[in-house]
Coordinates of C-alpha atoms in Angstrom, one line a residue:
M1 CA 149.3 -52.8 81.2
A2 CA 151.7 -50.8 83.5
T3 CA 152.7 -47.2 82.5
R4 CA 156.5 -46.6 82.8
V5 CA 157.6 -43.4 84.6
S6 CA 160.6 -41.8 82.8
V7 CA 163.1 -39.5 84.4
A8 CA 165.7 -39.9 81.7
A9 CA 165.1 -36.6 79.9
A10 CA 164.7 -34.7 83.1
A11 CA 167.9 -36.1 84.5
A12 CA 169.7 -34.6 81.6
T13 CA 168.5 -31.2 82.9
F14 CA 169.7 -32.2 86.4
L15 CA 173.0 -33.2 84.9
L16 CA 173.5 -29.6 83.7
L17 CA 172.6 -28.1 86.9
L18 CA 175.1 -30.1 88.9
L19 CA 177.6 -29.3 86.2
L20 CA 177.0 -25.7 86.9
L21 CA 178.3 -26.1 90.5
P22 CA 181.8 -25.0 89.3
V23 CA 180.2 -22.0 87.6
S24 CA 179.5 -20.6 91.0
N25 CA 183.0 -21.5 92.3
S26 CA 185.0 -20.5 89.2
I27 CA 182.9 -17.4 88.2
I28 CA 183.0 -16.0 91.8
S29 CA 186.8 -16.3 91.8
H30 CA 189.6 -13.9 92.3
S31 CA 190.3 -13.8 88.6
H32 CA 186.7 -13.0 87.7
R33 CA 186.4 -10.5 90.4
S34 CA 189.6 -8.7 89.3
A35 CA 188.4 -8.8 85.7
A36 CA 185.0 -7.3 86.6
L37 CA 186.6 -4.5 88.6
H38 CA 188.9 -3.8 85.8
L39 CA 186.3 -3.9 83.0
F40 CA 183.4 -2.1 84.6
S41 CA 184.2 1.6 85.3
P42 CA 182.9 3.1 88.6
A43 CA 181.6 6.0 86.4
P44 CA 179.8 4.3 83.5
A45 CA 179.2 6.4 80.3
S46 CA 175.6 5.3 79.9
L47 CA 172.8 3.7 82.0
E48 CA 173.2 0.5 79.9
D49 CA 176.8 0.2 81.0
A50 CA 175.7 1.0 84.6
Y51 CA 173.1 -1.7 84.6
E52 CA 175.5 -4.3 83.2
A53 CA 178.1 -3.4 85.8
L54 CA 175.5 -3.6 88.6
R55 CA 174.1 -6.9 87.4
V56 CA 177.5 -8.5 87.1
F57 CA 178.5 -7.3 90.7
Q58 CA 175.1 -8.7 91.9
I59 CA 175.8 -12.1 90.3
L60 CA 179.4 -12.2 91.6
G61 CA 178.4 -10.9 95.1
I62 CA 180.7 -8.0 95.0
E63 CA 178.9 -5.8 97.5
E64 CA 181.5 -3.1 98.0
E65 CA 181.8 -2.4 94.3
N66 CA 178.1 -2.6 94.0
N67 CA 177.8 0.2 96.6
A68 CA 180.4 2.2 94.7
H69 CA 178.2 2.2 91.6
A70 CA 175.1 3.1 93.7
S71 CA 176.3 6.7 93.8
T72 CA 174.3 9.8 93.8
A73 CA 175.5 10.6 90.3
T74 CA 174.1 7.3 89.0
C75 CA 170.7 7.8 90.6
Q76 CA 170.7 11.4 89.3
K77 CA 171.2 10.0 85.8
V78 CA 168.3 7.6 86.4
L79 CA 165.9 10.5 87.4
E80 CA 167.0 12.5 84.4
N81 CA 166.2 9.7 82.0
L82 CA 162.8 8.9 83.5
G83 CA 161.3 11.9 81.7
S84 CA 158.7 11.9 78.9
S85 CA 161.3 13.0 76.3
S86 CA 163.9 10.3 76.9
L87 CA 164.6 7.6 74.3
L88 CA 162.9 4.2 74.9
K89 CA 166.2 2.5 75.4
D90 CA 167.3 5.0 78.0
L91 CA 163.9 4.7 79.8
F92 CA 164.3 0.9 79.8
Y93 CA 167.8 0.9 81.3
A94 CA 166.9 3.6 83.8
L95 CA 164.2 1.4 85.1
K96 CA 166.6 -1.6 85.2
V97 CA 169.1 0.4 87.2
N98 CA 166.5 1.7 89.5
K99 CA 165.3 -1.8 90.3
I100 CA 168.8 -2.5 91.7
L101 CA 169.6 0.9 93.3
K102 CA 166.1 1.8 94.6
C103 CA 166.4 5.5 93.6
N104 CA 163.8 7.9 94.9
V105 CA 161.3 7.8 92.0
N106 CA 157.7 9.0 92.7
G107 CA 154.6 7.1 91.7
E108 CA 153.5 9.9 89.4
G109 CA 156.6 9.5 87.3
F110 CA 155.9 5.8 86.8
E111 CA 152.3 6.6 85.8
D112 CA 153.5 9.0 83.0
I113 CA 156.1 6.5 81.8
A114 CA 153.6 3.7 81.8
S115 CA 151.1 5.7 79.7
R116 CA 153.8 6.5 77.1
L117 CA 155.1 2.9 76.9
K118 CA 151.6 1.4 76.4
T119 CA 150.9 3.9 73.6
T120 CA 154.2 2.8 71.9
V121 CA 153.3 -0.9 72.3
H122 CA 150.1 -0.4 70.4
V123 CA 151.3 1.8 67.5
S124 CA 154.8 0.6 66.9
S125 CA 155.8 -2.0 64.4
N126 CA 159.5 -2.0 65.4
L127 CA 160.7 -4.9 67.4
L128 CA 163.2 -2.9 69.5
D129 CA 160.6 -0.3 70.4
I130 CA 158.2 -2.9 71.5
Y131 CA 160.9 -4.8 73.4
Y132 CA 162.0 -1.7 75.4
S133 CA 158.4 -0.7 76.0
I134 CA 157.2 -4.1 77.2
G135 CA 160.3 -4.6 79.3
G136 CA 159.8 -1.2 80.8
L137 CA 156.2 -1.9 81.8
V138 CA 157.3 -5.2 83.4
L139 CA 159.9 -3.4 85.4
I140 CA 157.3 -0.8 86.6
K141 CA 155.0 -3.6 87.6
D142 CA 157.8 -5.1 89.7
Q143 CA 158.7 -1.7 91.3
D144 CA 155.2 -0.2 91.9
S145 CA 152.2 -2.4 92.0
N146 CA 149.8 0.6 92.2
V147 CA 150.6 1.7 88.6
D148 CA 148.3 0.4 85.9
V149 CA 150.6 -1.4 83.4
L150 CA 148.2 -4.1 82.1
L151 CA 147.5 -4.4 78.5
A152 CA 143.8 -4.4 77.5
D153 CA 144.6 -5.7 74.0
A154 CA 147.3 -8.2 74.9
D155 CA 146.2 -10.5 72.1
G156 CA 146.6 -7.7 69.5
V157 CA 150.1 -6.9 70.9
F158 CA 151.0 -10.6 70.9
Q159 CA 150.0 -10.8 67.2
S160 CA 151.9 -7.7 66.1
I161 CA 155.1 -9.2 67.6
K162 CA 154.4 -12.7 66.2
A163 CA 153.8 -11.2 62.8
L164 CA 157.6 -10.5 62.6
S165 CA 158.5 -14.2 63.1
Q166 CA 160.0 -16.3 60.3
S167 CA 159.4 -20.0 59.5
D168 CA 162.9 -20.9 60.8
G169 CA 162.3 -19.5 64.3
R170 CA 164.2 -16.3 63.7
W171 CA 162.5 -12.8 63.8
R172 CA 162.6 -9.6 61.8
Y173 CA 163.3 -6.2 63.4
S174 CA 160.5 -4.5 61.7
S175 CA 157.8 -5.2 59.0
D176 CA 159.7 -3.0 56.6
N177 CA 162.9 -5.1 56.8
P178 CA 162.8 -8.6 55.1
E179 CA 166.0 -9.7 56.8
S180 CA 165.7 -12.0 59.8
S181 CA 167.9 -12.3 62.9
T182 CA 168.7 -15.0 65.5
Y183 CA 169.6 -12.3 68.0
A184 CA 166.2 -10.7 67.4
A185 CA 164.4 -14.0 68.2
G186 CA 165.7 -13.8 71.8
L187 CA 164.4 -10.2 72.1
A188 CA 161.0 -11.2 70.6
L189 CA 160.6 -14.2 73.0
E190 CA 161.4 -12.0 76.0
A191 CA 158.9 -9.4 74.8
L192 CA 156.2 -12.0 74.3
A193 CA 156.8 -13.4 77.8
G194 CA 156.3 -9.8 79.0
V195 CA 153.1 -9.5 77.1
I196 CA 151.7 -12.7 78.8
S197 CA 152.6 -11.3 82.2
L198 CA 150.9 -7.9 81.5
A199 CA 147.8 -9.3 80.0
S200 CA 144.6 -8.1 81.7
S201 CA 142.9 -11.3 80.8
E202 CA 144.2 -14.8 80.1
I203 CA 146.0 -15.4 76.8
D204 CA 144.7 -18.1 74.5
Q205 CA 146.5 -21.3 75.2
S206 CA 147.0 -22.0 71.5
K207 CA 149.4 -19.0 71.3
D208 CA 151.5 -20.7 74.0
N209 CA 151.7 -23.8 71.9
I210 CA 152.6 -21.7 68.8
L211 CA 155.5 -20.1 70.7
K212 CA 156.8 -23.4 71.8
N213 CA 156.8 -24.5 68.2
D214 CA 158.8 -21.5 67.3
I215 CA 161.4 -22.3 70.0
V216 CA 161.7 -25.8 68.6
K217 CA 162.3 -24.4 65.1
L218 CA 164.9 -22.0 66.5
F219 CA 166.8 -24.8 68.2
D220 CA 166.8 -26.8 65.0
G221 CA 169.3 -24.2 63.7
I222 CA 171.6 -24.4 66.7
E223 CA 175.3 -24.8 66.0
K224 CA 177.3 -27.6 67.5
Y225 CA 181.0 -28.5 68.1
D226 CA 182.3 -32.0 68.1
D227 CA 182.6 -32.0 72.0
G228 CA 178.9 -31.4 72.4
T229 CA 179.0 -27.6 72.8
F230 CA 175.9 -25.8 71.6
Y231 CA 175.7 -22.2 70.5
F232 CA 173.8 -19.8 68.2
D233 CA 175.4 -17.8 65.5
E234 CA 174.0 -14.6 63.9
K235 CA 173.0 -15.0 60.3
F236 CA 171.4 -11.6 59.9
V237 CA 173.3 -9.4 57.3
G238 CA 171.0 -6.4 57.1
G239 CA 171.4 -2.8 58.4
H240 CA 171.7 -3.7 62.1
V241 CA 175.0 -4.3 63.8
R242 CA 176.1 -8.0 63.5
Q243 CA 176.1 -9.8 66.9
G244 CA 178.7 -12.3 67.8
S245 CA 178.1 -15.9 68.9
L246 CA 178.3 -15.0 72.6
S247 CA 175.7 -12.1 72.5
T248 CA 173.4 -14.1 70.2
T249 CA 173.4 -17.2 72.4
S250 CA 172.9 -15.0 75.4
S251 CA 169.9 -13.3 73.8
I252 CA 168.3 -16.7 73.1
V253 CA 169.0 -18.0 76.7
R254 CA 167.3 -14.8 78.1
G255 CA 164.4 -15.0 75.8
V256 CA 163.7 -18.7 76.2
T257 CA 164.1 -18.8 79.9
A258 CA 161.8 -15.8 80.2
F259 CA 159.1 -17.7 78.4
A260 CA 159.7 -21.4 79.2
A261 CA 162.4 -23.9 80.2
L262 CA 165.3 -24.5 77.9
P263 CA 165.3 -27.8 75.9
E264 CA 166.7 -30.4 78.3
N265 CA 169.0 -31.9 75.7
K266 CA 170.6 -28.6 74.9
I267 CA 171.3 -27.1 78.4
L268 CA 174.6 -29.0 79.0
G269 CA 175.9 -27.9 75.6
L270 CA 175.0 -24.3 76.1
A271 CA 176.7 -24.3 79.6
K272 CA 179.9 -25.7 78.0
F273 CA 179.8 -22.9 75.5
F274 CA 179.6 -20.2 78.1
L275 CA 182.2 -21.9 80.3
G276 CA 184.6 -22.3 77.4
V277 CA 184.8 -18.6 76.9
G278 CA 187.0 -18.3 80.0
I279 CA 187.3 -14.7 81.4
P280 CA 186.2 -12.3 78.6
G281 CA 188.2 -9.2 78.0
D282 CA 185.2 -7.1 76.9
A283 CA 182.6 -5.7 79.4
K284 CA 179.7 -6.6 77.2
D285 CA 180.9 -10.2 76.7
F286 CA 181.6 -10.5 80.5
F287 CA 178.0 -9.4 81.2
N288 CA 176.5 -11.8 78.7
Q289 CA 178.5 -14.7 80.0
A290 CA 177.8 -14.0 83.7
E291 CA 174.0 -13.4 83.2
S292 CA 173.6 -16.4 81.0
L293 CA 175.3 -18.7 83.5
A294 CA 173.1 -17.2 86.2
F295 CA 170.0 -18.1 84.1
L296 CA 171.3 -21.6 83.6
E297 CA 172.3 -22.1 87.2
S298 CA 168.8 -21.2 88.5
N299 CA 167.4 -24.4 86.9
R300 CA 168.5 -27.0 89.4
Q301 CA 165.6 -29.3 88.7
V302 CA 164.3 -32.7 87.6
K303 CA 160.9 -33.0 86.1
V304 CA 159.2 -36.4 86.1
N305 CA 156.5 -37.4 83.7
T306 CA 155.2 -40.5 81.9
V307 CA 156.7 -41.6 78.6
L308 CA 153.8 -39.9 76.8
G309 CA 154.3 -36.7 78.7
S310 CA 151.4 -37.0 81.1
A311 CA 151.7 -35.9 84.7
A312 CA 153.2 -38.4 87.1
P313 CA 151.4 -39.6 90.2
P314 CA 152.5 -38.3 93.7
L315 CA 156.1 -39.5 94.2
T316 CA 159.5 -38.6 95.6
V317 CA 162.8 -38.4 93.6
K318 CA 165.8 -39.4 95.6
L319 CA 169.5 -39.0 94.8
H320 CA 170.2 -42.6 96.0
R321 CA 174.0 -42.5 95.6
A322 CA 176.7 -40.4 94.0
F323 CA 180.3 -41.4 93.4
S324 CA 183.4 -40.5 91.6
T325 CA 184.3 -42.6 88.6
D326 CA 187.9 -42.7 90.0
T327 CA 186.7 -44.2 93.3
K328 CA 183.5 -46.1 92.7
D329 CA 183.5 -47.8 96.1
S330 CA 183.5 -44.5 97.9
A331 CA 180.2 -42.6 97.8
I332 CA 180.1 -38.8 98.2
V333 CA 176.4 -38.9 99.1
D334 CA 173.9 -41.5 100.2
S335 CA 170.1 -41.1 99.8
K336 CA 169.4 -37.4 99.5
E337 CA 165.8 -36.4 98.7
L338 CA 165.1 -33.8 96.1
Q339 CA 162.6 -31.0 97.0
Y340 CA 159.4 -30.6 95.0
N341 CA 158.1 -27.4 93.5
Q342 CA 154.3 -27.4 93.3
E343 CA 154.0 -24.5 90.9
G344 CA 156.5 -25.7 88.3
G345 CA 155.9 -29.4 88.9
F346 CA 159.6 -30.3 89.1
H347 CA 162.0 -31.7 91.7
F348 CA 165.1 -29.8 92.5
L349 CA 168.3 -30.0 94.6
D350 CA 168.1 -27.3 97.2
A351 CA 171.8 -27.1 97.9
F352 CA 175.0 -28.3 96.2
L353 CA 177.0 -31.2 97.7
K354 CA 179.8 -29.7 99.8
N355 CA 182.2 -32.5 99.0
L356 CA 181.7 -32.3 95.3
D357 CA 185.0 -31.5 93.6
V358 CA 186.2 -31.1 90.0
G359 CA 185.9 -34.5 88.3
T360 CA 183.6 -37.0 86.7
Y361 CA 180.8 -38.5 88.8
V362 CA 177.8 -40.9 88.5
F363 CA 174.6 -39.9 90.2
V364 CA 172.1 -42.7 90.8
F365 CA 168.4 -41.6 91.0
E366 CA 165.4 -43.5 92.0
I367 CA 161.7 -42.8 92.2
V368 CA 159.5 -43.7 95.2
L369 CA 155.7 -43.7 94.7
H370 CA 153.7 -42.2 97.6
D371 CA 150.7 -44.5 97.0
S372 CA 151.6 -48.1 97.2
G373 CA 148.6 -48.9 95.0
S374 CA 150.2 -46.9 92.2
E375 CA 152.9 -49.6 91.9
K376 CA 150.3 -51.8 90.1
V377 CA 149.7 -49.1 87.5
Y378 CA 153.1 -47.4 87.1
A379 CA 156.7 -48.8 86.8
T380 CA 159.4 -46.5 87.9
G381 CA 162.1 -48.2 85.9
G382 CA 164.5 -48.8 88.8
Q383 CA 167.6 -46.8 89.4
L384 CA 168.9 -44.4 86.8
H385 CA 172.7 -43.8 86.4
V386 CA 173.5 -40.3 85.1
P387 CA 177.1 -39.2 84.3
I388 CA 178.0 -35.8 85.8
F389 CA 180.9 -33.6 84.7
V390 CA 182.0 -31.1 87.3
T391 CA 184.4 -28.6 85.8
G392 CA 186.5 -25.9 87.4
I393 CA 189.7 -23.9 87.4
I394 CA 192.7 -26.0 88.4
D395 CA 195.5 -24.3 90.2
V396 CA 198.9 -24.9 88.7
G397 CA 201.9 -24.3 91.0
N398 CA 205.4 -25.3 92.2
A399 CA 206.6 -25.6 88.6
E400 CA 210.3 -26.0 88.3
I401 CA 212.7 -27.0 85.4
S402 CA 216.2 -28.1 86.2
V403 CA 219.4 -29.3 84.5
L404 CA 220.8 -32.3 86.5
N405 CA 224.3 -33.8 86.4
S406 CA 224.0 -37.4 85.1
N407 CA 226.3 -39.0 87.7
L408 CA 225.5 -37.1 90.9
G409 CA 221.9 -36.2 90.2
S410 CA 222.5 -32.7 91.6
A411 CA 220.9 -29.6 90.0
E412 CA 223.4 -27.6 88.1
T413 CA 220.7 -25.2 86.9
Q414 CA 217.2 -24.8 88.5
K415 CA 214.5 -22.3 87.4
K416 CA 211.0 -21.5 88.7
L417 CA 208.2 -21.5 86.0
D418 CA 205.1 -19.4 85.9
L419 CA 202.8 -21.7 83.9
S420 CA 200.0 -19.1 84.1
G421 CA 202.1 -16.5 82.4
N422 CA 204.2 -16.1 79.2
G423 CA 207.7 -16.3 80.7
A424 CA 210.2 -18.5 78.9
V425 CA 213.5 -20.0 80.1
S426 CA 216.8 -20.6 78.2
L427 CA 218.9 -23.7 79.1
S428 CA 222.0 -25.4 77.8
E429 CA 222.9 -29.1 78.2
N430 CA 225.0 -31.9 76.8
H431 CA 224.3 -35.6 76.4
L432 CA 225.7 -36.4 79.9
Q433 CA 223.1 -34.3 81.6
K434 CA 219.4 -34.6 82.4
L435 CA 216.4 -32.3 82.1
K436 CA 213.8 -32.4 84.9
L437 CA 210.4 -30.8 84.9
S438 CA 207.9 -30.9 87.8
F439 CA 204.6 -29.2 88.8
Q440 CA 201.6 -29.6 90.9
L441 CA 197.9 -29.5 90.0
K442 CA 195.2 -28.8 92.6
T443 CA 191.4 -28.5 92.5
P444 CA 189.5 -25.5 94.0
R445 CA 189.1 -27.6 97.1
G446 CA 192.8 -28.2 97.4
H447 CA 192.9 -31.9 96.2
V448 CA 195.4 -33.3 93.9
F449 CA 194.1 -33.3 90.3
K450 CA 195.1 -35.9 87.8
P451 CA 194.4 -34.7 84.2
H452 CA 193.6 -36.9 81.3
Q453 CA 196.8 -35.9 79.5
A454 CA 200.1 -34.3 80.4
F455 CA 203.0 -34.4 78.1
I456 CA 206.1 -32.5 77.1
K457 CA 207.2 -31.9 73.5
L458 CA 210.7 -31.1 72.2
R459 CA 210.8 -29.5 68.8
H460 CA 214.2 -29.2 67.0
E461 CA 215.0 -26.2 64.9
T462 CA 214.6 -28.6 61.8
K463 CA 210.9 -29.1 62.9
V464 CA 211.6 -32.7 64.1
E465 CA 209.3 -33.3 67.2
H466 CA 209.6 -35.7 70.1
V467 CA 206.7 -36.3 72.6
F468 CA 207.2 -37.5 76.2
V469 CA 204.4 -38.3 78.8
V470 CA 204.8 -36.6 82.1
G471 CA 204.5 -39.0 84.9
D472 CA 202.4 -38.8 88.1
T473 CA 204.3 -39.3 91.4
G474 CA 201.3 -39.0 93.7
N475 CA 201.3 -35.4 94.8
K476 CA 203.0 -33.9 91.7
F477 CA 203.8 -34.5 88.1
E478 CA 207.4 -35.0 87.1
I479 CA 209.5 -36.1 84.1
I480 CA 213.3 -36.6 83.8
L481 CA 214.8 -36.7 80.4
D482 CA 218.1 -38.6 80.4
F483 CA 219.7 -37.4 77.1
L484 CA 222.5 -40.1 77.3
G485 CA 219.7 -42.6 76.6
L486 CA 217.9 -40.5 74.2
V487 CA 220.6 -39.5 71.7
E488 CA 219.3 -42.2 69.2
K489 CA 215.7 -41.1 69.6
L490 CA 216.9 -37.5 69.0
F491 CA 218.8 -38.7 65.9
Y492 CA 222.0 -37.1 67.4
L493 CA 220.7 -33.7 66.3
S494 CA 222.4 -31.0 68.3
G495 CA 221.1 -27.4 68.4
R496 CA 218.0 -25.6 69.7
Y497 CA 215.0 -27.5 71.0
D498 CA 211.8 -25.6 72.0
I499 CA 210.1 -27.0 75.1
E500 CA 206.3 -27.2 75.0
L501 CA 204.1 -28.4 77.9
T502 CA 200.5 -29.6 77.3
V503 CA 198.1 -30.3 80.2
G504 CA 194.4 -30.9 79.5
D505 CA 191.2 -32.6 80.7
A506 CA 187.5 -32.4 79.9
V507 CA 186.7 -31.0 83.4
M508 CA 189.7 -28.7 83.5
E509 CA 188.5 -25.3 82.4
N510 CA 192.0 -23.8 82.1
S511 CA 193.6 -26.6 80.1
F512 CA 196.7 -25.2 78.4
L513 CA 199.4 -25.6 75.9
R514 CA 202.4 -23.5 76.9
L515 CA 205.8 -22.8 75.5
L516 CA 208.2 -23.0 78.4
G517 CA 211.4 -21.9 76.6
H518 CA 214.2 -23.7 74.8
V519 CA 217.3 -25.8 75.5
E520 CA 220.5 -25.8 73.5
L521 CA 221.6 -29.5 73.3
D522 CA 225.2 -30.5 72.5
L523 CA 225.0 -34.2 71.3
P524 CA 227.8 -36.4 70.0
E525 CA 228.3 -37.0 66.2
A526 CA 226.0 -39.6 64.7
P527 CA 227.6 -43.0 64.0
E528 CA 227.7 -44.1 60.4
K529 CA 224.8 -46.6 60.7
A530 CA 222.6 -44.4 63.0
A531 CA 219.0 -43.7 62.0
R532 CA 218.5 -40.5 60.1
P533 CA 215.7 -38.0 61.0
P534 CA 212.5 -38.3 58.9
P535 CA 212.2 -35.9 56.0
P536 CA 210.4 -32.7 56.8
S537 CA 206.7 -32.8 56.1
V538 CA 205.7 -31.0 53.0
D539 CA 203.6 -28.0 53.5
P540 CA 200.4 -28.4 51.5
N541 CA 200.4 -24.7 50.7
S542 CA 203.8 -25.0 49.0
R543 CA 202.5 -27.7 46.8
Y544 CA 199.0 -26.7 46.1
G545 CA 199.0 -23.1 47.2
P546 CA 199.4 -20.0 44.9
K547 CA 202.6 -19.9 42.9
A548 CA 205.0 -16.9 42.6
E549 CA 203.9 -14.3 40.0
I550 CA 205.8 -14.7 36.7
T551 CA 207.0 -11.4 35.3
H552 CA 208.2 -11.1 31.6
I553 CA 209.6 -8.1 29.7
F554 CA 208.8 -8.4 26.0
R555 CA 211.4 -7.1 23.4
A556 CA 210.8 -3.6 22.3
P557 CA 209.3 -3.5 18.8
E558 CA 211.7 -2.6 16.0
N559 CA 211.4 0.8 14.3
R560 CA 209.3 0.9 11.2
P561 CA 209.4 3.3 8.3
D562 CA 206.9 6.2 8.4
Q563 CA 203.5 5.2 7.2
K564 CA 203.5 7.9 4.4
L565 CA 206.8 6.6 3.1
S566 CA 205.5 3.0 3.0
L567 CA 202.4 4.1 1.2
A568 CA 204.5 6.0 -1.4
F569 CA 206.6 2.9 -2.2
L570 CA 203.4 0.8 -2.4
G571 CA 202.1 3.3 -5.0
L572 CA 205.2 3.0 -7.1
I573 CA 205.0 -0.8 -7.0
F574 CA 201.5 -0.8 -8.3
L575 CA 202.2 1.9 -10.9
P576 CA 203.3 -0.6 -13.7
F577 CA 200.1 -2.5 -13.2
I578 CA 198.1 0.6 -13.6
G579 CA 199.9 1.4 -16.9
F580 CA 199.2 -2.2 -18.1
L581 CA 195.6 -1.6 -17.3
V582 CA 195.4 1.7 -19.3
G583 CA 196.6 0.1 -22.5
L584 CA 200.4 -0.4 -22.4
D585 CA 201.6 -3.7 -24.1
L586 CA 203.5 -6.3 -22.2
F587 CA 207.0 -5.5 -23.4
T588 CA 206.6 -1.7 -22.6
T589 CA 205.2 -2.6 -19.2
L590 CA 208.1 -5.0 -18.3
K591 CA 210.7 -2.5 -19.5
T592 CA 209.1 0.2 -17.3
F593 CA 208.7 -2.1 -14.4
G594 CA 212.4 -3.1 -14.6
L595 CA 213.7 0.4 -14.6
L596 CA 211.3 1.4 -11.8
G597 CA 212.3 -1.7 -9.7
A598 CA 216.0 -0.9 -10.0
F599 CA 215.3 2.6 -8.8
L600 CA 213.1 1.5 -5.9
M601 CA 215.7 -1.1 -4.8
F602 CA 218.5 1.5 -4.7
A603 CA 216.4 4.3 -3.1
G604 CA 214.7 1.9 -0.7
H605 CA 218.0 0.4 0.5
R606 CA 219.5 3.9 1.1
I607 CA 216.5 5.1 3.0
L608 CA 216.2 1.9 5.2
S609 CA 219.9 2.0 6.0
H610 CA 219.6 5.6 7.1
I611 CA 216.7 4.8 9.4
A612 CA 218.6 1.8 10.9
L613 CA 221.7 3.9 11.5
T614 CA 219.7 6.6 13.3
S615 CA 218.0 4.0 15.5
A616 CA 221.3 2.5 16.4
K617 CA 222.7 5.9 17.4
L618 CA 219.7 6.5 19.6
K619 CA 220.1 3.2 21.4
S620 CA 223.8 3.7 22.1
A621 CA 223.1 7.2 23.5

C-alpha cells in the first residue's frame, strides 16, 4: 500500500511567511521609521530602553540612528552595570546591549558574571531571577566562547523551572505564589530553551516531549477573533503588573520560537494580530510588535512529512505556479524550487517574489521525488493550491470633493481632502446641484488598488442614513450624487448631512472609516403623497437601561403633645377604673367618671388648641 506524502500542514506555515512579505515592506516604511525615531529617545533612561531602541533600529535597518545610540555614554552605562553588585535585570540588559554595540568588555568581567549567574540559577526559585540568569549565560556564551557557562546540573535546573508550570500551560512566578500567568509561560519557555543550550551533557529526550505537550496546552487557551486573528491574553491577577495582550502574545512568540517552531495552524492568526496593531504609540508596544514580526518572518519554510509524521524520502518542493485571484491567467512566477535546510529538515523560499504586490494569490506547490523507485512506495498527492493573502499599507491620494452645477457640470466649489488626517469640510448645496467625490488608491508598488468595499454615507441630523457605493473608473474611485434625482430617496429632508467615507479590504492594513465633513442641503418641500422618513430607531438603553432616579419629599410629621402630658391624661382616664377596683360601687364610679370626663374634655381641648395655635405661628414665621 502506498504512503501519501502530505504538505498541507506545512504549506499553512508557508502561507504565513509569504503573508509576511508586506511586514518587511510596511514595517520598514517612512511612517514606522518616523514613529521609531520619535518614540525611542537617543538618551534612554535605562539599559532596557536602550536595548529595545537598538533592537528596533536593527530590525528596521536604521543605521544612522543605530550609531547615534551606540554612544560612549551608553557603553559606559553597560560597563557600570556589568559589576558584581548590579541587579540581575540590569546585568541581563547590559549583556544584550553589549551584544549589539560591542563595547570593550574584558574576559575576566565575563568570568565573574558567569560565576554569579550560575550560582543564582542553582539556588533561586524565582522565575524572573532564573530567566535573567539563564539569558545572561546564553548571551555570554555568544559573546565570549572562552568563558565557562555550561550547567553541570542542567537536569536539576530544568526541573526547578518545570516545577512552576501549571496544568493549563501557564507558569507561576515563584513557588510561593499560587497564581499563574500566561506572560510568565513565555519567559519560562525561553529560559528552558537556554538551559538546553547550556547543558554540559545531553538533556533527556522525554523532557523535550513534556515541553511540547505544555506548548500544546498553552495554545489550547489562545484567544481568537472571528476573522481568524489569534492572540494571548493575560489572566494573572496576582501581585505582578498585569500585561496587555500585545506584550503577552509577544512573550509567547519569543518563548516558543526559542524552543521550537510555532504551531503551523496558528502562525497566520498571530501575524494578523501583530499587523492589526498598526503603528503603536508606545515604545514598549512598538518593540514587542517589531520583534515578534521579525521572529515570525524568519520562518519562511515548508516542512514535508508523511501523514503519520514520519520523515519523507529525498525530494524537492517546487512552487509550480503562483497567480493573483484577480488575473488567474497571468502567473507571477513559474516553477521556482525551494531550498532545503538539512539541519531543520524543512524547505524554504530563499527570497521573496519581486513582483508580489498587495492582494490575494494562489500558490501551487508540487513534490518531486528524487528516487524514481520511491514513486511505487509514496504518493505525493499531486499539486496543492494554497491561498495567500499579501497585506500592506495602501496609499490614498488625490482626494477631492466638489459641488457641481447641474446644467453645466462645472465645479462651483472644489476642495482637497486629506484622507489620512482629521480635517473636515463644510459645503452648501441645493437640489439643482451635484456632489462629486474622487480619490485614488495605490499599492506600495504603485499599482492601482481595488478594495473590496468603498462607499459613502450621508447621515441627516435626524439620524436618517443613506449609503451610496463609490464607483471604480479604472485609475480612480469616483461618485457623483445628483440631488435632483435623489430628493425622494432623501425624503425631501433639508438640513445638515454628515459625509462619511468607508474604504476597506482584508489585505488593506490601513482600512478606514473617515468623517469628511458635512453639507447643508436645501431641498424643496415634500409633496403631499411623498414617502415619509422611517421612524428613528429606539435606543435599547432608553427602553431597558436604568431609569431616572425618583425623589420624594414626605410630609413633615404633625406636632404631638409632650409625652409627660399624654401620660398624665392617660392616668386620669384610668383613675375611675382604679376606684372601681378598690371597692366603689357602680353608681359612684359612673358619677365620678362623668365629672372627670367633662373636666378632661374641657381641659384637653384648651391645651390642644393652644399647641395647634403655637405650631401655626411657627410655620407662618
